[in-house]
Amino acid sequence: MKKLILILLLLPTLTFGQFSKGTKMIGTDFSVSSYTTSVNNEPPITTITGNFHFGFFTSESFAVGPILNVLYNRNYNINPVTNTFDEISITGLSGGLFARKFFKISDKFFFSLEGRGLIGYAQRSNDSRLNFAFQSDDRVTRFDISILPAFTFFPSERWGIDARLGQIYYGSNAANYFQDFKEFRFNLGRVSLGFNYYFGIKGTE
């Protein structure tokens, strides 16, 4: 976290390079988390998110383009009738735009800040196999706005590997099974990985 704060303070001194206006990027990033709680020996809670994007560089350091997001979240709720765990889940699909500003640290390392705006749906299911009173299945509108810092390593001129460190997030209906809700998060601990292929770079065609 201290290193990230230092990078943010040094942004005005970082230089640009490698990209040019007209460069394109296509890629994906994803995160997987699974954890358990000590309450009632509950099964693990699992969240998987993936993003797919296509960007156009409007300058040597700024890219913008469409993005598609998929979400899967699995949780469990104890059934008071059977005293067993019923699976409850959320699946989601949304689309929107992203914009990303790159700052060169060295020839192979870049830092960037990315903003995303997405809107779509979340399908919420609570499957109680033996108690129909607890069954539900509904679709709700989902949106989110986020800012994500990232470090990118270039093993070659065309391929970049991203490590995204947390996010600033405001959105709705991403992980709640019983009601519509909105939330704001500031998290620098969550890490996601991504890969991008860059083409149309001036001087490499």
PDB file of C-alpha atoms in Angstrom:
ATOM      1  CA  MET A   1       0.000   0.000   0.000  1.00  0.00           C
ATOM      2  CA  LYS A   2       2.882   2.374   0.798  1.00  0.00           C
ATOM      3  CA  LYS A   3       4.369   1.714  -2.650  1.00  0.00           C
ATOM      4  CA  LEU A   4       1.045   2.482  -4.317  1.00  0.00           C
ATOM      5  CA  ILE A   5       0.725   5.791  -2.434  1.00  0.00           C
ATOM      6  CA  LEU A   6       4.296   6.677  -3.464  1.00  0.00           C
ATOM      7  CA  ILE A   7       3.479   5.967  -7.125  1.00  0.00           C
ATOM      8  CA  LEU A   8       0.412   8.209  -6.929  1.00  0.00           C
ATOM      9  CA  LEU A   9       2.525  11.032  -5.501  1.00  0.00           C
ATOM     10  CA  LEU A  10       5.079  10.626  -8.298  1.00  0.00           C
ATOM     11  CA  LEU A  11       2.568  10.498 -11.176  1.00  0.00           C
ATOM     12  CA  PRO A  12       3.412  14.004 -12.442  1.00  0.00           C
ATOM     13  CA  THR A  13       7.068  12.942 -12.915  1.00  0.00           C
ATOM     14  CA  LEU A  14       6.370   9.721 -14.828  1.00  0.00           C
ATOM     15  CA  THR A  15       6.844   9.736 -18.595  1.00  0.00           C
ATOM     16  CA  PHE A  16       4.916   8.267 -21.491  1.00  0.00           C
ATOM     17  CA  GLY A  17       6.096   6.035 -24.303  1.00  0.00           C
ATOM     18  CA  GLN A  18       5.750   2.812 -26.302  1.00  0.00           C
ATOM     19  CA  PHE A  19       2.154   3.468 -27.367  1.00  0.00           C
ATOM     20  CA  SER A  20       0.961   5.838 -30.067  1.00  0.00           C
ATOM     21  CA  LYS A  21      -2.364   7.232 -31.187  1.00  0.00           C
ATOM     22  CA  GLY A  22      -4.189   4.471 -33.016  1.00  0.00           C
ATOM     23  CA  THR A  23      -2.721   1.604 -30.975  1.00  0.00           C
ATOM     24  CA  LYS A  24      -5.335  -0.979 -30.012  1.00  0.00           C
ATOM     25  CA  MET A  25      -5.542  -3.374 -27.080  1.00  0.00           C
ATOM     26  CA  ILE A  26      -7.653  -6.457 -26.483  1.00  0.00           C
ATOM     27  CA  GLY A  27      -7.637  -8.475 -23.301  1.00  0.00           C
ATOM     28  CA  THR A  28      -9.180  -9.749 -20.116  1.00  0.00           C
ATOM     29  CA  ASP A  29      -8.773  -9.569 -16.363  1.00  0.00           C
ATOM     30  CA  PHE A  30     -10.239 -11.802 -13.693  1.00  0.00           C
ATOM     31  CA  SER A  31     -10.308 -12.467  -9.976  1.00  0.00           C
ATOM     32  CA  VAL A  32     -11.283 -15.508  -7.905  1.00  0.00           C
ATOM     33  CA  SER A  33     -11.887 -15.512  -4.172  1.00  0.00           C
ATOM     34  CA  SER A  34     -13.000 -18.269  -1.829  1.00  0.00           C
ATOM     35  CA  TYR A  35     -13.184 -18.096   1.935  1.00  0.00           C
ATOM     36  CA  THR A  36     -14.897 -19.782   4.843  1.00  0.00           C
ATOM     37  CA  THR A  37     -16.334 -18.466   8.090  1.00  0.00           C
ATOM     38  CA  SER A  38     -16.243 -20.058  11.525  1.00  0.00           C
ATOM     39  CA  VAL A  39     -20.019 -19.734  11.921  1.00  0.00           C
ATOM     40  CA  ASN A  40     -21.876 -23.069  11.792  1.00  0.00           C
ATOM     41  CA  ASN A  41     -19.090 -24.626   9.684  1.00  0.00           C
ATOM     42  CA  GLU A  42     -20.500 -23.000   6.564  1.00  0.00           C
ATOM     43  CA  PRO A  43     -19.188 -24.134   3.142  1.00  0.00           C
ATOM     44  CA  PRO A  44     -16.823 -21.749   1.345  1.00  0.00           C
ATOM     45  CA  ILE A  45     -18.152 -18.548  -0.204  1.00  0.00           C
ATOM     46  CA  THR A  46     -16.903 -18.181  -3.770  1.00  0.00           C
ATOM     47  CA  THR A  47     -16.815 -15.134  -6.052  1.00  0.00           C
ATOM     48  CA  ILE A  48     -15.547 -15.123  -9.643  1.00  0.00           C
ATOM     49  CA  THR A  49     -15.461 -12.033 -11.851  1.00  0.00           C
ATOM     50  CA  GLY A  50     -14.158 -11.631 -15.381  1.00  0.00           C
ATOM     51  CA  ASN A  51     -13.871  -8.652 -17.722  1.00  0.00           C
ATOM     52  CA  PHE A  52     -13.283  -8.574 -21.480  1.00  0.00           C
ATOM     53  CA  HIS A  53     -12.379  -5.342 -23.237  1.00  0.00           C
ATOM     54  CA  PHE A  54     -11.247  -3.758 -26.492  1.00  0.00           C
ATOM     55  CA  GLY A  55      -9.528  -0.386 -26.328  1.00  0.00           C
ATOM     56  CA  PHE A  56      -8.371   2.350 -28.689  1.00  0.00           C
ATOM     57  CA  PHE A  57      -5.518   4.727 -27.830  1.00  0.00           C
ATOM     58  CA  THR A  58      -6.589   8.299 -28.473  1.00  0.00           C
ATOM     59  CA  SER A  59      -3.105   9.500 -27.465  1.00  0.00           C
ATOM     60  CA  GLU A  60       0.211   7.902 -26.496  1.00  0.00           C
ATOM     61  CA  SER A  61      -1.010   7.301 -22.936  1.00  0.00           C
ATOM     62  CA  PHE A  62      -4.827   7.158 -22.955  1.00  0.00           C
ATOM     63  CA  ALA A  63      -7.094   4.293 -24.086  1.00  0.00           C
ATOM     64  CA  VAL A  64     -10.882   3.994 -24.150  1.00  0.00           C
ATOM     65  CA  GLY A  65     -13.326   1.338 -25.325  1.00  0.00           C
ATOM     66  CA  PRO A  66     -16.136  -1.120 -24.568  1.00  0.00           C
ATOM     67  CA  ILE A  67     -15.998  -3.655 -21.726  1.00  0.00           C
ATOM     68  CA  LEU A  68     -18.059  -6.734 -20.820  1.00  0.00           C
ATOM     69  CA  ASN A  69     -18.308  -8.085 -17.255  1.00  0.00           C
ATOM     70  CA  VAL A  70     -19.443 -11.500 -16.003  1.00  0.00           C
ATOM     71  CA  LEU A  71     -20.046 -12.340 -12.330  1.00  0.00           C
ATOM     72  CA  TYR A  72     -20.660 -15.498 -10.320  1.00  0.00           C
ATOM     73  CA  ASN A  73     -21.144 -15.521  -6.554  1.00  0.00           C
ATOM     74  CA  ARG A  74     -22.007 -18.614  -4.506  1.00  0.00           C
ATOM     75  CA  ASN A  75     -23.047 -18.505  -0.874  1.00  0.00           C
ATOM     76  CA  TYR A  76     -25.012 -20.729   1.482  1.00  0.00           C
ATOM     77  CA  ASN A  77     -27.977 -20.226   3.769  1.00  0.00           C
ATOM     78  CA  ILE A  78     -28.912 -22.615   6.573  1.00  0.00           C
ATOM     79  CA  ASN A  79     -32.329 -24.221   6.070  1.00  0.00           C
ATOM     80  CA  PRO A  80     -34.291 -24.067   9.355  1.00  0.00           C
ATOM     81  CA  VAL A  81     -36.421 -27.062   8.343  1.00  0.00           C
ATOM     82  CA  THR A  82     -33.688 -29.512   7.327  1.00  0.00           C
ATOM     83  CA  ASN A  83     -30.813 -27.906   9.286  1.00  0.00           C
ATOM     84  CA  THR A  84     -28.676 -28.190   6.152  1.00  0.00           C
ATOM     85  CA  PHE A  85     -27.148 -25.591   3.870  1.00  0.00           C
ATOM     86  CA  ASP A  86     -28.992 -24.485   0.733  1.00  0.00           C
ATOM     87  CA  GLU A  87     -26.973 -22.911  -2.056  1.00  0.00           C
ATOM     88  CA  ILE A  88     -27.782 -19.324  -2.949  1.00  0.00           C
ATOM     89  CA  SER A  89     -26.124 -17.684  -5.930  1.00  0.00           C
ATOM     90  CA  ILE A  90     -25.879 -14.599  -8.102  1.00  0.00           C
ATOM     91  CA  THR A  91     -24.920 -14.640 -11.786  1.00  0.00           C
ATOM     92  CA  GLY A  92     -24.542 -11.373 -13.644  1.00  0.00           C
ATOM     93  CA  LEU A  93     -23.754  -9.895 -17.039  1.00  0.00           C
ATOM     94  CA  SER A  94     -23.124  -6.223 -17.733  1.00  0.00           C
ATOM     95  CA  GLY A  95     -21.503  -3.993 -20.315  1.00  0.00           C
ATOM     96  CA  GLY A  96     -20.192  -0.465 -20.575  1.00  0.00           C
ATOM     97  CA  LEU A  97     -17.083   1.607 -21.181  1.00  0.00           C
ATOM     98  CA  PHE A  98     -13.602   1.848 -19.695  1.00  0.00           C
ATOM     99  CA  ALA A  99     -10.932   4.544 -19.899  1.00  0.00           C
ATOM    100  CA  ARG A 100      -7.313   3.960 -18.899  1.00  0.00           C
ATOM    101  CA  LYS A 101      -4.393   6.345 -18.399  1.00  0.00           C
ATOM    102  CA  PHE A 102      -0.861   4.893 -18.623  1.00  0.00           C
ATOM    103  CA  PHE A 103       2.293   6.198 -16.933  1.00  0.00           C
ATOM    104  CA  LYS A 104       5.677   4.773 -17.918  1.00  0.00           C
ATOM    105  CA  ILE A 105       8.011   3.693 -15.108  1.00  0.00           C
ATOM    106  CA  SER A 106      10.552   1.897 -17.322  1.00  0.00           C
ATOM    107  CA  ASP A 107      10.659   0.236 -20.744  1.00  0.00           C
ATOM    108  CA  LYS A 108       8.936  -2.862 -19.352  1.00  0.00           C
ATOM    109  CA  PHE A 109       6.877  -1.501 -16.456  1.00  0.00           C
ATOM    110  CA  PHE A 110       3.894   0.863 -16.531  1.00  0.00           C
ATOM    111  CA  PHE A 111       1.463   2.141 -13.935  1.00  0.00           C
ATOM    112  CA  SER A 112      -2.108   3.016 -14.875  1.00  0.00           C
ATOM    113  CA  LEU A 113      -5.411   4.249 -13.493  1.00  0.00           C
ATOM    114  CA  GLU A 114      -8.571   2.853 -15.059  1.00  0.00           C
ATOM    115  CA  GLY A 115     -12.165   3.995 -14.719  1.00  0.00           C
ATOM    116  CA  ARG A 116     -15.134   1.740 -15.562  1.00  0.00           C
ATOM    117  CA  GLY A 117     -18.866   2.279 -15.885  1.00  0.00           C
ATOM    118  CA  LEU A 118     -21.092  -0.804 -16.275  1.00  0.00           C
ATOM    119  CA  ILE A 119     -24.803  -1.593 -16.333  1.00  0.00           C
ATOM    120  CA  GLY A 120     -26.575  -4.932 -16.740  1.00  0.00           C
ATOM    121  CA  TYR A 121     -28.446  -7.507 -14.694  1.00  0.00           C
ATOM    122  CA  ALA A 122     -27.954  -9.860 -11.752  1.00  0.00           C
ATOM    123  CA  GLN A 123     -29.912 -13.121 -11.537  1.00  0.00           C
ATOM    124  CA  ARG A 124     -30.422 -14.032  -7.886  1.00  0.00           C
ATOM    125  CA  SER A 125     -31.377 -17.593  -6.930  1.00  0.00           C
ATOM    126  CA  ASN A 126     -32.042 -19.130  -3.528  1.00  0.00           C
ATOM    127  CA  ASP A 127     -32.630 -22.856  -3.977  1.00  0.00           C
ATOM    128  CA  SER A 128     -34.198 -24.541  -0.972  1.00  0.00           C
ATOM    129  CA  ARG A 129     -34.781 -28.094  -2.116  1.00  0.00           C
ATOM    130  CA  LEU A 130     -37.150 -29.192   0.673  1.00  0.00           C
ATOM    131  CA  ASN A 131     -38.732 -25.937   1.800  1.00  0.00           C
ATOM    132  CA  PHE A 132     -40.603 -24.113  -0.965  1.00  0.00           C
ATOM    133  CA  ALA A 133     -41.165 -21.079   1.246  1.00  0.00           C
ATOM    134  CA  PHE A 134     -37.474 -20.250   0.896  1.00  0.00           C
ATOM    135  CA  GLN A 135     -37.223 -20.629  -2.886  1.00  0.00           C
ATOM    136  CA  SER A 136     -36.739 -17.502  -4.969  1.00  0.00           C
ATOM    137  CA  ASP A 137     -35.413 -16.564  -8.378  1.00  0.00           C
ATOM    138  CA  ASP A 138     -35.423 -12.981  -9.606  1.00  0.00           C
ATOM    139  CA  ARG A 139     -33.538 -10.659 -11.950  1.00  0.00           C
ATOM    140  CA  VAL A 140     -32.553  -7.140 -10.934  1.00  0.00           C
ATOM    141  CA  THR A 141     -30.725  -4.253 -12.587  1.00  0.00           C
ATOM    142  CA  ARG A 142     -27.055  -4.015 -11.639  1.00  0.00           C
ATOM    143  CA  PHE A 143     -24.643  -1.137 -12.154  1.00  0.00           C
ATOM    144  CA  ASP A 144     -21.218  -0.156 -10.911  1.00  0.00           C
ATOM    145  CA  ILE A 145     -18.638   2.587 -11.292  1.00  0.00           C
ATOM    146  CA  SER A 146     -15.060   1.863 -10.285  1.00  0.00           C
ATOM    147  CA  ILE A 147     -11.488   3.158 -10.388  1.00  0.00           C
ATOM    148  CA  LEU A 148      -8.702   0.566 -10.483  1.00  0.00           C
ATOM    149  CA  PRO A 149      -4.929   1.103 -10.180  1.00  0.00           C
ATOM    150  CA  ALA A 150      -2.722  -1.406 -12.000  1.00  0.00           C
ATOM    151  CA  PHE A 151       0.895  -2.285 -12.678  1.00  0.00           C
ATOM    152  CA  THR A 152       1.729  -3.735 -16.092  1.00  0.00           C
ATOM    153  CA  PHE A 153       4.771  -5.798 -17.048  1.00  0.00           C
ATOM    154  CA  PHE A 154       5.662  -6.191 -20.749  1.00  0.00           C
ATOM    155  CA  PRO A 155       7.537  -9.462 -21.409  1.00  0.00           C
ATOM    156  CA  SER A 156       7.388  -8.458 -25.089  1.00  0.00           C
ATOM    157  CA  GLU A 157       6.374  -5.374 -27.041  1.00  0.00           C
ATOM    158  CA  ARG A 158       2.863  -6.652 -27.774  1.00  0.00           C
ATOM    159  CA  TRP A 159       1.942  -8.532 -24.582  1.00  0.00           C
ATOM    160  CA  GLY A 160       1.213  -6.965 -21.205  1.00  0.00           C
ATOM    161  CA  ILE A 161       0.504  -8.665 -17.863  1.00  0.00           C
ATOM    162  CA  ASP A 162      -1.581  -6.620 -15.418  1.00  0.00           C
ATOM    163  CA  ALA A 163      -1.681  -6.816 -11.639  1.00  0.00           C
ATOM    164  CA  ARG A 164      -4.584  -4.739 -10.348  1.00  0.00           C
ATOM    165  CA  LEU A 165      -4.389  -3.697  -6.710  1.00  0.00           C
ATOM    166  CA  GLY A 166      -7.826  -3.087  -5.232  1.00  0.00           C
ATOM    167  CA  GLN A 167     -10.425  -0.580  -6.343  1.00  0.00           C
ATOM    168  CA  ILE A 168     -12.669   2.324  -5.462  1.00  0.00           C
ATOM    169  CA  TYR A 169     -16.188   1.058  -6.144  1.00  0.00           C
ATOM    170  CA  TYR A 170     -19.783   2.248  -6.083  1.00  0.00           C
ATOM    171  CA  GLY A 171     -22.509  -0.069  -7.321  1.00  0.00           C
ATOM    172  CA  SER A 172     -25.641  -2.093  -6.723  1.00  0.00           C
ATOM    173  CA  ASN A 173     -26.910  -5.681  -6.508  1.00  0.00           C
ATOM    174  CA  ALA A 174     -23.603  -7.486  -6.901  1.00  0.00           C
ATOM    175  CA  ALA A 175     -23.681  -9.739  -3.844  1.00  0.00           C
ATOM    176  CA  ASN A 176     -26.949  -9.491  -1.952  1.00  0.00           C
ATOM    177  CA  TYR A 177     -29.557 -12.244  -2.138  1.00  0.00           C
ATOM    178  CA  PHE A 178     -32.597 -10.817  -0.407  1.00  0.00           C
ATOM    179  CA  GLN A 179     -32.964  -7.137  -1.290  1.00  0.00           C
ATOM    180  CA  ASP A 180     -31.876  -4.400  -3.670  1.00  0.00           C
ATOM    181  CA  PHE A 181     -28.987  -2.423  -2.256  1.00  0.00           C
ATOM    182  CA  LYS A 182     -26.158  -0.038  -3.079  1.00  0.00           C
ATOM    183  CA  GLU A 183     -22.662   0.027  -1.635  1.00  0.00           C
ATOM    184  CA  PHE A 184     -19.424   2.011  -1.669  1.00  0.00           C
ATOM    185  CA  ARG A 185     -16.066   0.266  -1.206  1.00  0.00           C
ATOM    186  CA  PHE A 186     -12.480   1.466  -0.952  1.00  0.00           C
ATOM    187  CA  ASN A 187     -10.208  -1.554  -1.059  1.00  0.00           C
ATOM    188  CA  LEU A 188      -6.484  -1.727  -1.782  1.00  0.00           C
ATOM    189  CA  GLY A 189      -6.044  -5.362  -0.760  1.00  0.00           C
ATOM    190  CA  ARG A 190      -7.823  -7.236  -3.536  1.00  0.00           C
ATOM    191  CA  VAL A 191      -5.575  -8.373  -6.405  1.00  0.00           C
ATOM    192  CA  SER A 192      -6.741  -9.387  -9.886  1.00  0.00           C
ATOM    193  CA  LEU A 193      -4.681 -10.496 -12.878  1.00  0.00           C
ATOM    194  CA  GLY A 194      -5.074  -9.524 -16.507  1.00  0.00           C
ATOM    195  CA  PHE A 195      -3.558  -9.997 -19.950  1.00  0.00           C
ATOM    196  CA  ASN A 196      -3.603  -7.636 -22.928  1.00  0.00           C
ATOM    197  CA  TYR A 197      -2.438  -7.883 -26.515  1.00  0.00           C
ATOM    198  CA  TYR A 198      -1.437  -4.583 -28.160  1.00  0.00           C
ATOM    199  CA  PHE A 199      -1.418  -4.091 -31.922  1.00  0.00           C
ATOM    200  CA  GLY A 200      -1.227  -1.238 -34.393  1.00  0.00           C
ATOM    201  CA  ILE A 201       1.748   0.195 -32.508  1.00  0.00           C
ATOM    202  CA  LYS A 202       3.471   2.679 -34.780  1.00  0.00           C
ATOM    203  CA  GLY A 203       6.797   1.403 -36.034  1.00  0.00           C
ATOM    204  CA  THR A 204       6.134  -2.290 -35.322  1.00  0.00           C
ATOM    205  CA  GLU A 205       3.772  -3.204 -38.176  1.00  0.00           C
TER     206      GLU A 205
END
